[in-house]
PDB file of C-alpha atoms in Angstrom:
ATOM      1  CA  MET B 331      51.010  -2.445   6.074  1.00 92.00           C
ATOM      2  CA  VAL B 332      53.607  -3.789   6.461  1.00 94.00           C
ATOM      3  CA  ILE B 333      55.366  -7.112   4.257  1.00 94.00           C
ATOM      4  CA  GLN B 334      57.990  -9.529   6.044  1.00 94.00           C
ATOM      5  CA  VAL B 335      60.036 -10.892   2.495  1.00 93.00           C
ATOM      6  CA  THR B 336      62.486 -13.593   3.204  1.00 92.00           C
ATOM      7  CA  GLU B 337      65.976 -14.298   1.890  1.00 92.00           C
ATOM      8  CA  THR B 338      64.707 -16.540  -1.016  1.00 90.00           C
ATOM      9  CA  ALA B 339      61.923 -14.083  -2.018  1.00 89.00           C
ATOM     10  CA  LYS B 340      65.020 -11.001  -1.856  1.00 90.00           C
ATOM     11  CA  LYS B 341      67.742 -12.681  -4.006  1.00 88.00           C
ATOM     12  CA  HIS B 342      64.269 -13.624  -6.745  1.00 86.00           C
ATOM     13  CA  ILE B 343      63.665  -9.654  -6.598  1.00 87.00           C
ATOM     14  CA  GLU B 344      67.314  -8.552  -6.742  1.00 87.00           C
ATOM     15  CA  SER B 345      68.297 -11.335  -9.514  1.00 85.00           C
ATOM     16  CA  LEU B 346      64.516  -9.725 -11.819  1.00 83.00           C
ATOM     17  CA  ALA B 347      65.138  -6.252 -11.587  1.00 83.00           C
ATOM     18  CA  GLY B 348      69.163  -5.682 -11.817  1.00 78.00           C
ATOM     19  CA  PRO B 349      72.256  -4.547  -9.870  1.00 70.00           C
ATOM     20  CA  GLU B 350      70.270  -1.037  -9.634  1.00 75.00           C
ATOM     21  CA  SER B 351      68.094   0.043  -6.994  1.00 73.00           C
ATOM     22  CA  ALA B 352      64.079  -1.515  -7.258  1.00 80.00           C
ATOM     23  CA  ILE B 353      61.562   0.144  -5.361  1.00 90.00           C
ATOM     24  CA  ILE B 354      58.847  -2.524  -6.309  1.00 92.00           C
ATOM     25  CA  ARG B 355      55.031  -1.588  -6.388  1.00 92.00           C
ATOM     26  CA  LEU B 356      52.247  -4.126  -5.163  1.00 93.00           C
ATOM     27  CA  ALA B 357      50.169  -3.316  -7.342  1.00 90.00           C
ATOM     28  CA  TYR B 358      46.558  -4.581  -8.012  1.00 86.00           C
ATOM     29  CA  ASP B 359      46.051  -4.785 -11.602  1.00 79.00           C
ATOM     30  CA  SER B 360      42.255  -5.180 -12.702  1.00 71.00           C
ATOM     31  CA  GLU B 361      43.243  -4.888 -16.086  1.00 69.00           C
ATOM     32  CA  GLY B 362      40.935  -7.093 -18.576  1.00 70.00           C
ATOM     33  CA  CYS B 363      39.081  -8.108 -15.890  1.00 69.00           C
ATOM     34  CA  GLY B 364      36.032  -6.709 -16.115  1.00 64.00           C
ATOM     35  CA  CYS B 365      35.094  -5.045 -12.798  1.00 68.00           C
ATOM     36  CA  GLY B 366      37.249  -2.982 -11.074  1.00 64.00           C
ATOM     37  CA  VAL B 367      37.270  -4.502  -8.175  1.00 70.00           C
ATOM     38  CA  ASN B 368      37.976  -8.119 -10.256  1.00 72.00           C
ATOM     39  CA  GLY B 369      42.215  -8.205 -10.130  1.00 75.00           C
ATOM     40  CA  LEU B 370      45.250  -9.552  -9.297  1.00 82.00           C
ATOM     41  CA  PRO B 371      47.779  -9.193  -6.866  1.00 85.00           C
ATOM     42  CA  ALA B 372      51.298  -7.822  -9.006  1.00 86.00           C
ATOM     43  CA  LEU B 373      54.810  -6.502  -8.472  1.00 88.00           C
ATOM     44  CA  TRP B 374      55.893  -3.971 -10.077  1.00 87.00           C
ATOM     45  CA  ILE B 375      60.201  -3.331 -10.358  1.00 88.00           C
ATOM     46  CA  VAL B 376      59.546   1.086 -10.920  1.00 88.00           C
ATOM     47  CA  SER B 377      62.433   3.815 -11.169  1.00 85.00           C
ATOM     48  CA  ALA B 378      60.419   5.987  -9.521  1.00 88.00           C
ATOM     49  CA  LYS B 379      57.631   6.478  -6.598  1.00 92.00           C
ATOM     50  CA  GLU B 380      54.264   8.725  -7.770  1.00 93.00           C
ATOM     51  CA  ALA B 381      52.465  11.433  -5.851  1.00 95.00           C
ATOM     52  CA  ASP B 382      49.201   8.744  -4.678  1.00 95.00           C
ATOM     53  CA  ASP B 383      52.112   6.272  -4.012  1.00 96.00           C
ATOM     54  CA  GLU B 384      52.369   5.217  -0.130  1.00 96.00           C
ATOM     55  CA  GLU B 385      55.407   3.749   1.414  1.00 96.00           C
ATOM     56  CA  ILE B 386      55.095   0.025   3.194  1.00 96.00           C
ATOM     57  CA  GLN B 387      56.978  -0.972   5.955  1.00 95.00           C
ATOM     58  CA  SER B 388      59.507  -4.002   4.655  1.00 95.00           C
ATOM     59  CA  ASN B 389      62.370  -5.955   6.545  1.00 94.00           C
ATOM     60  CA  GLN B 390      63.820  -5.803   3.322  1.00 89.00           C
ATOM     61  CA  LEU B 391      63.202  -4.058  -0.031  1.00 91.00           C
ATOM     62  CA  ASP B 392      61.798  -0.960  -1.107  1.00 92.00           C
ATOM     63  CA  PHE B 393      57.953  -1.802  -1.473  1.00 95.00           C
ATOM     64  CA  ILE B 394      54.458   0.757  -1.637  1.00 95.00           C
ATOM     65  CA  ILE B 395      51.132   0.538  -3.292  1.00 95.00           C
ATOM     66  CA  HIS B 396      48.683   3.435  -4.694  1.00 92.00           C
ATOM     67  CA  ARG B 397      47.570   4.738  -1.719  1.00 94.00           C
ATOM     68  CA  LEU B 398      44.039   3.378  -3.486  1.00 90.00           C
ATOM     69  CA  GLN B 399      44.532  -0.250  -3.874  1.00 90.00           C
ATOM     70  CA  ALA B 400      45.642  -0.846  -0.564  1.00 91.00           C
ATOM     71  CA  VAL B 401      42.169  -1.827   0.303  1.00 90.00           C
ATOM     72  CA  PHE B 402      42.434  -4.903  -1.608  1.00 88.00           C
ATOM     73  CA  PHE B 403      44.861  -6.141   0.589  1.00 91.00           C
ATOM     74  CA  GLU B 404      45.624  -7.694   4.267  1.00 90.00           C
ATOM     75  CA  GLU B 405      47.391  -5.386   6.508  1.00 92.00           C
ATOM     76  CA  HIS B 406      50.500  -7.581   7.490  1.00 93.00           C
ATOM     77  CA  LEU B 407      51.296 -10.012   4.284  1.00 92.00           C
ATOM     78  CA  TYR B 408      54.345 -12.692   3.316  1.00 93.00           C
ATOM     79  CA  LEU B 409      56.325 -13.222   0.950  1.00 92.00           C
ATOM     80  CA  ASP B 410      58.143 -16.094   0.534  1.00 89.00           C
ATOM     81  CA  SER B 411      59.972 -17.661  -3.449  1.00 85.00           C
ATOM     82  CA  GLU B 412      61.288 -20.952  -3.528  1.00 77.00           C
ATOM     83  CA  LYS B 413      64.016 -21.616  -6.284  1.00 67.00           C
ATOM     84  CA  LYS B 414      63.499 -21.927  -9.889  1.00 64.00           C
ATOM     85  CA  ARG B 415      60.019 -20.557  -9.383  1.00 59.00           C
ATOM     86  CA  SER B 416      57.767 -17.546  -9.112  1.00 58.00           C
ATOM     87  CA  ILE B 417      57.388 -15.581  -6.428  1.00 54.00           C
ATOM     88  CA  VAL B 418      54.721 -16.322  -4.264  1.00 48.00           C
ATOM     89  CA  PRO B 419      52.785 -14.531  -1.756  1.00 48.00           C
ATOM     90  CA  ALA B 420      51.244 -16.983   0.931  1.00 43.00           C
ATOM     91  CA  TYR B 421      47.319 -16.572   1.033  1.00 42.00           C
ATOM     92  CA  TRP B 422      46.859 -15.587  -2.294  1.00 41.00           C
ATOM     93  CA  GLY B 423      48.128 -18.942  -3.779  1.00 39.00           C
ATOM     94  CA  ARG B 424      48.776 -17.499  -7.547  1.00 41.00           C
ATOM     95  CA  PRO B 425      52.335 -16.551  -8.530  1.00 42.00           C
ATOM     96  CA  ALA B 426      52.855 -12.488  -7.925  1.00 47.00           C
ATOM     97  CA  VAL B 427      55.961 -12.174  -9.823  1.00 49.00           C
ATOM     98  CA  ARG B 428      56.432 -14.479 -13.308  1.00 45.00           C
ATOM     99  CA  SER B 429      60.448 -15.330 -14.457  1.00 41.00           C
TER     100      SER B 429
END
């Protein structure tokens, strides 16, 4: 899996993460969505990798994903952001990070 991150999205995530280097978890959040295959994509700022996490290749930032959640995402992802707005992955059509 590969995530291409624009400079604008990188700055937005860094402003949310704070001054320390953060790991960004690409998650498929199914909490409260009923069945386990119903869920929403999300980006979570975490401090450490877990045993079942895999690294995601990226041109910027450090991303991880739980190995069982990778099936819910395309192999190549593009992450962009608009100033003063949420980060919106191009193909999802809904915010992945809300400020």
